Amino acid sequence: SLENDSNLTGLLLQQGSTSACLKPMRAHLSILAHTRRAPYNAPCCGPLTLGLPMGILAGKRVLIVGVASARSIAWGIAQAMFREGAELTYTYQTERLGERVLEMAEATGSSLCLPLDVAEDQAIMGMYEALAAQWNSVDAIVHSVAFAPRDQLAGNYLESVTREGFRIAHDISSYSFAALAKHGRQLLSPSSALLTLSYLGAVRAIPNYNVMGPAKASLEANVRFMAAELGATGTRVNAISAGPIKTLAAAGISGFRSMLQTVANATPIRRNVTIEDVGNAAAFLCSDLAAGITGEILYVDGGYSRVGMSC
Ligand code: NAD
Ligand code: 0WE
């Protein structure tokens, strides 16, 4: 399955039983401990940090929404941000996902995981209440969430699109980003960043992406409107438009494997992007290095969208 060959769950599942989880988990943590940056204000001369520069996110507190597996783009972002010194809190969509997300959180120095279904305003407000009990402010929020009913993502656009499918796609994939900002803005620090994930289907008609195209176009417009408003209080708002990656959200999309191959061949860097590529760009955008960037859609697609023909 998608999860079994991932680094983290691979380690956890090696011994085939949940009771055997702790030992390999600790081994994994100790590996990460060597790459952990010093906390904010700490001198860079402790035993773990000797000779290492401070991470670009040292002292930043980041809320990560959208980890479902070790293949999730949000997990690539969380790992890059942890490496750069951020302190993380995660949310998970369902109880079924909660245990796995908690294990992943622990591997990145975090034990705070909160349930969140972004379809519910009450759930968003409850999540922030629980978060505010731990953190008095938040420096970045990563929104890595999309959903349309499966029947929306196959066949011709006008045949598959329905009023209800359109509503759900826009609610979960676009409105939820504004909702996270609307209910969380009192917690945002004066040099904070919001980040969401988009896809080329926002600006090009891509077969089978269907109603998710209009939903991502709406999400990208959300980025601009939110950036215009929140800039005054020091919050930047950006999106990364990522190339296709095999995640749970891509599982079961018919022809995804051959699409990956076709895209790799037509991409200037001649390969597909990875969750590490996206994670590194996300860490930059949420850091003070990107203090002059807001309302932007940054393409992390190996240049695919820049070329009109490839040989
Ligand atoms: P993923 O399945 O790992 O992540 C999608 C996440 O959305 C999951 O964690 C899921 O729990 C969450 N989610 C869905 N409905 C939710 C709800 N009601 N409440 C809370 N959470 C909910 O897949 P991914 O590919 O990592 O997707 C993350 C983002 O990246 C999405 O916005 C997707 O559109 C975008 N993106 C993906 C690709 C790709 O090819 N995989 C390319 C470009 C952009
Ligand atoms: O945004 C996405 C996928 C988002 C998504 C995926 C699913 C699958 C499971 C939204 N809703 C659902 N609903 C489900 O039931 N991507 C960018 C990945 C993706 O999906 C495609 C793509 C690409 C790329 C669908 C068709 C064509 C290309």
JSON list of N, CA and C and ligand atoms in Angstrom, two decimals, residues 146-151 153 173 198-199 206-210 212 216 242-245 247-251 253-254 256 259, ligand 2:
[
{"chain": "A", "resi": 146, "resn": "ALA", "atom": "N", "xyz": [-7.48, 19.12, 0.41]},
{"chain": "A", "resi": 146, "resn": "ALA", "atom": "CA", "xyz": [-8.38, 19.23, -0.75]},
{"chain": "A", "resi": 146, "resn": "ALA", "atom": "C", "xyz": [-9.30, 18.03, -0.74]},
{"chain": "A", "resi": 147, "resn": "PHE", "atom": "N", "xyz": [-10.50, 18.26, -1.21]},
{"chain": "A", "resi": 147, "resn": "PHE", "atom": "CA", "xyz": [-11.43, 17.13, -1.38]},
{"chain": "A", "resi": 147, "resn": "PHE", "atom": "C", "xyz": [-12.55, 17.48, -2.34]},
{"chain": "A", "resi": 148, "resn": "ALA", "atom": "N", "xyz": [-12.85, 16.53, -3.24]},
{"chain": "A", "resi": 148, "resn": "ALA", "atom": "CA", "xyz": [-14.08, 16.53, -4.03]},
{"chain": "A", "resi": 148, "resn": "ALA", "atom": "C", "xyz": [-14.58, 15.10, -4.00]},
{"chain": "A", "resi": 149, "resn": "PRO", "atom": "N", "xyz": [-15.91, 14.90, -4.05]},
{"chain": "A", "resi": 149, "resn": "PRO", "atom": "CA", "xyz": [-16.40, 13.52, -4.13]},
{"chain": "A", "resi": 149, "resn": "PRO", "atom": "C", "xyz": [-15.75, 12.80, -5.32]},
{"chain": "A", "resi": 150, "resn": "ARG", "atom": "N", "xyz": [-15.39, 11.54, -5.10]},
{"chain": "A", "resi": 150, "resn": "ARG", "atom": "CA", "xyz": [-14.59, 10.82, -6.11]},
{"chain": "A", "resi": 150, "resn": "ARG", "atom": "C", "xyz": [-15.20, 10.89, -7.50]},
{"chain": "A", "resi": 151, "resn": "ASP", "atom": "N", "xyz": [-16.52, 10.80, -7.61]},
{"chain": "A", "resi": 151, "resn": "ASP", "atom": "CA", "xyz": [-17.16, 10.77, -8.94]},
{"chain": "A", "resi": 151, "resn": "ASP", "atom": "C", "xyz": [-16.95, 12.08, -9.72]},
{"chain": "A", "resi": 153, "resn": "LEU", "atom": "N", "xyz": [-14.03, 13.42, -10.14]},
{"chain": "A", "resi": 153, "resn": "LEU", "atom": "CA", "xyz": [-12.66, 13.46, -10.67]},
{"chain": "A", "resi": 153, "resn": "LEU", "atom": "C", "xyz": [-12.42, 12.50, -11.83]},
{"chain": "A", "resi": 173, "resn": "SER", "atom": "N", "xyz": [-11.85, 22.60, -0.24]},
{"chain": "A", "resi": 173, "resn": "SER", "atom": "CA", "xyz": [-10.54, 22.88, -0.86]},
{"chain": "A", "resi": 173, "resn": "SER", "atom": "C", "xyz": [-10.20, 24.37, -0.90]},
{"chain": "A", "resi": 198, "resn": "SER", "atom": "N", "xyz": [-1.64, 24.47, -4.11]},
{"chain": "A", "resi": 198, "resn": "SER", "atom": "CA", "xyz": [-2.49, 24.50, -5.29]},
{"chain": "A", "resi": 198, "resn": "SER", "atom": "C", "xyz": [-1.92, 23.58, -6.36]},
{"chain": "A", "resi": 199, "resn": "TYR", "atom": "N", "xyz": [-2.59, 23.59, -7.50]},
{"chain": "A", "resi": 199, "resn": "TYR", "atom": "CA", "xyz": [-2.17, 22.73, -8.62]},
{"chain": "A", "resi": 199, "resn": "TYR", "atom": "C", "xyz": [-2.48, 23.46, -9.93]},
{"chain": "A", "resi": 206, "resn": "ILE", "atom": "N", "xyz": [-7.15, 20.60, -17.18]},
{"chain": "A", "resi": 206, "resn": "ILE", "atom": "CA", "xyz": [-6.41, 19.33, -17.16]},
{"chain": "A", "resi": 206, "resn": "ILE", "atom": "C", "xyz": [-7.39, 18.17, -17.07]},
{"chain": "A", "resi": 207, "resn": "PRO", "atom": "N", "xyz": [-7.29, 17.18, -17.99]},
{"chain": "A", "resi": 207, "resn": "PRO", "atom": "CA", "xyz": [-8.26, 16.09, -18.04]},
{"chain": "A", "resi": 207, "resn": "PRO", "atom": "C", "xyz": [-8.50, 15.46, -16.66]},
{"chain": "A", "resi": 208, "resn": "ASN", "atom": "N", "xyz": [-9.75, 15.23, -16.32]},
{"chain": "A", "resi": 208, "resn": "ASN", "atom": "CA", "xyz": [-10.19, 14.55, -15.09]},
{"chain": "A", "resi": 208, "resn": "ASN", "atom": "C", "xyz": [-10.06, 15.38, -13.81]},
{"chain": "A", "resi": 209, "resn": "TYR", "atom": "N", "xyz": [-9.28, 16.45, -13.84]},
{"chain": "A", "resi": 209, "resn": "TYR", "atom": "CA", "xyz": [-9.17, 17.26, -12.61]},
{"chain": "A", "resi": 209, "resn": "TYR", "atom": "C", "xyz": [-10.50, 17.99, -12.36]},
{"chain": "A", "resi": 210, "resn": "ASN", "atom": "N", "xyz": [-11.17, 18.28, -13.46]},
{"chain": "A", "resi": 210, "resn": "ASN", "atom": "CA", "xyz": [-12.58, 18.72, -13.43]},
{"chain": "A", "resi": 210, "resn": "ASN", "atom": "C", "xyz": [-12.87, 19.80, -12.39]},
{"chain": "A", "resi": 212, "resn": "MET", "atom": "N", "xyz": [-12.14, 20.28, -9.44]},
{"chain": "A", "resi": 212, "resn": "MET", "atom": "CA", "xyz": [-11.04, 20.72, -8.59]},
{"chain": "A", "resi": 212, "resn": "MET", "atom": "C", "xyz": [-10.30, 21.90, -9.23]},
{"chain": "A", "resi": 216, "resn": "LYS", "atom": "N", "xyz": [-9.44, 25.15, -7.15]},
{"chain": "A", "resi": 216, "resn": "LYS", "atom": "CA", "xyz": [-8.07, 25.66, -6.95]},
{"chain": "A", "resi": 216, "resn": "LYS", "atom": "C", "xyz": [-7.96, 27.11, -7.45]},
{"chain": "A", "resi": 242, "resn": "ALA", "atom": "N", "xyz": [2.19, 22.82, -6.73]},
{"chain": "A", "resi": 242, "resn": "ALA", "atom": "CA", "xyz": [3.11, 21.68, -6.85]},
{"chain": "A", "resi": 242, "resn": "ALA", "atom": "C", "xyz": [2.80, 20.86, -8.08]},
{"chain": "A", "resi": 243, "resn": "GLY", "atom": "N", "xyz": [3.85, 20.27, -8.66]},
{"chain": "A", "resi": 243, "resn": "GLY", "atom": "CA", "xyz": [3.67, 19.27, -9.70]},
{"chain": "A", "resi": 243, "resn": "GLY", "atom": "C", "xyz": [3.06, 18.01, -9.10]},
{"chain": "A", "resi": 244, "resn": "PRO", "atom": "N", "xyz": [2.60, 17.07, -9.95]},
{"chain": "A", "resi": 244, "resn": "PRO", "atom": "CA", "xyz": [1.94, 15.86, -9.44]},
{"chain": "A", "resi": 244, "resn": "PRO", "atom": "C", "xyz": [2.87, 14.98, -8.62]},
{"chain": "A", "resi": 245, "resn": "ILE", "atom": "N", "xyz": [2.35, 14.47, -7.50]},
{"chain": "A", "resi": 245, "resn": "ILE", "atom": "CA", "xyz": [3.09, 13.60, -6.58]},
{"chain": "A", "resi": 245, "resn": "ILE", "atom": "C", "xyz": [2.16, 12.48, -6.17]},
{"chain": "A", "resi": 247, "resn": "THR", "atom": "N", "xyz": [0.45, 10.68, -3.80]},
{"chain": "A", "resi": 247, "resn": "THR", "atom": "CA", "xyz": [0.03, 10.71, -2.39]},
{"chain": "A", "resi": 247, "resn": "THR", "atom": "C", "xyz": [-1.31, 9.99, -2.28]},
{"chain": "A", "resi": 248, "resn": "LEU", "atom": "N", "xyz": [-1.90, 9.95, -1.08]},
{"chain": "A", "resi": 248, "resn": "LEU", "atom": "CA", "xyz": [-3.24, 9.36, -0.95]},
{"chain": "A", "resi": 248, "resn": "LEU", "atom": "C", "xyz": [-4.25, 10.07, -1.84]},
{"chain": "A", "resi": 249, "resn": "ALA", "atom": "N", "xyz": [-4.11, 11.40, -1.94]},
{"chain": "A", "resi": 249, "resn": "ALA", "atom": "CA", "xyz": [-5.05, 12.18, -2.75]},
{"chain": "A", "resi": 249, "resn": "ALA", "atom": "C", "xyz": [-4.91, 11.85, -4.24]},
{"chain": "A", "resi": 250, "resn": "ALA", "atom": "N", "xyz": [-3.81, 11.21, -4.62]},
{"chain": "A", "resi": 250, "resn": "ALA", "atom": "CA", "xyz": [-3.62, 10.83, -6.02]},
{"chain": "A", "resi": 250, "resn": "ALA", "atom": "C", "xyz": [-3.94, 9.35, -6.24]},
{"chain": "A", "resi": 251, "resn": "ALA", "atom": "N", "xyz": [-4.08, 8.60, -5.11]},
{"chain": "A", "resi": 251, "resn": "ALA", "atom": "CA", "xyz": [-4.33, 7.17, -5.22]},
{"chain": "A", "resi": 251, "resn": "ALA", "atom": "C", "xyz": [-5.70, 6.94, -5.85]},
{"chain": "A", "resi": 253, "resn": "ILE", "atom": "N", "xyz": [-6.69, 7.68, -8.73]},
{"chain": "A", "resi": 253, "resn": "ILE", "atom": "CA", "xyz": [-6.97, 8.51, -9.90]},
{"chain": "A", "resi": 253, "resn": "ILE", "atom": "C", "xyz": [-6.48, 7.72, -11.10]},
{"chain": "A", "resi": 254, "resn": "SER", "atom": "N", "xyz": [-7.41, 7.35, -11.99]},
{"chain": "A", "resi": 254, "resn": "SER", "atom": "CA", "xyz": [-7.00, 6.44, -13.06]},
{"chain": "A", "resi": 254, "resn": "SER", "atom": "C", "xyz": [-6.00, 7.14, -13.99]},
{"chain": "A", "resi": 256, "resn": "PHE", "atom": "N", "xyz": [-2.91, 7.88, -13.17]},
{"chain": "A", "resi": 256, "resn": "PHE", "atom": "CA", "xyz": [-1.99, 8.80, -12.48]},
{"chain": "A", "resi": 256, "resn": "PHE", "atom": "C", "xyz": [-0.54, 8.41, -12.72]},
{"chain": "A", "resi": 259, "resn": "MET", "atom": "N", "xyz": [0.55, 9.54, -16.02]},
{"chain": "A", "resi": 259, "resn": "MET", "atom": "CA", "xyz": [0.63, 11.01, -16.02]},
{"chain": "A", "resi": 259, "resn": "MET", "atom": "C", "xyz": [1.95, 11.47, -15.40]},
{"chain": "B", "resi": 2, "resn": "0WE", "atom": "O1", "xyz": [-5.53, 18.15, -5.83]},
{"chain": "B", "resi": 2, "resn": "0WE", "atom": "C1", "xyz": [-5.27, 17.02, -6.15]},
{"chain": "B", "resi": 2, "resn": "0WE", "atom": "C2", "xyz": [-6.19, 15.87, -5.75]},
{"chain": "B", "resi": 2, "resn": "0WE", "atom": "C3", "xyz": [-7.26, 16.33, -4.81]},
{"chain": "B", "resi": 2, "resn": "0WE", "atom": "C4", "xyz": [-8.31, 15.30, -4.52]},
{"chain": "B", "resi": 2, "resn": "0WE", "atom": "C5", "xyz": [-8.11, 13.93, -4.56]},
{"chain": "B", "resi": 2, "resn": "0WE", "atom": "C6", "xyz": [-9.13, 13.06, -4.24]},
{"chain": "B", "resi": 2, "resn": "0WE", "atom": "C7", "xyz": [-9.00, 11.57, -4.33]},
{"chain": "B", "resi": 2, "resn": "0WE", "atom": "C8", "xyz": [-9.93, 10.89, -3.34]},
{"chain": "B", "resi": 2, "resn": "0WE", "atom": "C9", "xyz": [-9.56, 15.77, -4.20]},
{"chain": "B", "resi": 2, "resn": "0WE", "atom": "N1", "xyz": [-10.58, 14.93, -3.90]},
{"chain": "B", "resi": 2, "resn": "0WE", "atom": "C10", "xyz": [-10.39, 13.60, -3.90]},
{"chain": "B", "resi": 2, "resn": "0WE", "atom": "N2", "xyz": [-11.43, 12.79, -3.59]},
{"chain": "B", "resi": 2, "resn": "0WE", "atom": "C11", "xyz": [-11.29, 11.47, -3.36]},
{"chain": "B", "resi": 2, "resn": "0WE", "atom": "O2", "xyz": [-12.29, 10.75, -3.11]},
{"chain": "B", "resi": 2, "resn": "0WE", "atom": "N3", "xyz": [-4.17, 16.78, -6.92]},
{"chain": "B", "resi": 2, "resn": "0WE", "atom": "C12", "xyz": [-3.41, 17.90, -7.41]},
{"chain": "B", "resi": 2, "resn": "0WE", "atom": "C13", "xyz": [-3.71, 15.42, -7.32]},
{"chain": "B", "resi": 2, "resn": "0WE", "atom": "C14", "xyz": [-4.32, 15.14, -8.65]},
{"chain": "B", "resi": 2, "resn": "0WE", "atom": "O3", "xyz": [-5.56, 14.66, -8.74]},
{"chain": "B", "resi": 2, "resn": "0WE", "atom": "C15", "xyz": [-5.86, 14.55, -10.08]},
{"chain": "B", "resi": 2, "resn": "0WE", "atom": "C16", "xyz": [-4.75, 14.97, -10.83]},
{"chain": "B", "resi": 2, "resn": "0WE", "atom": "C17", "xyz": [-3.76, 15.35, -9.91]},
{"chain": "B", "resi": 2, "resn": "0WE", "atom": "C18", "xyz": [-2.41, 15.90, -10.22]},
{"chain": "B", "resi": 2, "resn": "0WE", "atom": "C19", "xyz": [-7.02, 14.13, -10.71]},
{"chain": "B", "resi": 2, "resn": "0WE", "atom": "C20", "xyz": [-7.06, 14.10, -12.11]},
{"chain": "B", "resi": 2, "resn": "0WE", "atom": "C21", "xyz": [-5.97, 14.53, -12.85]},
{"chain": "B", "resi": 2, "resn": "0WE", "atom": "C22", "xyz": [-4.80, 14.96, -12.23]}
]
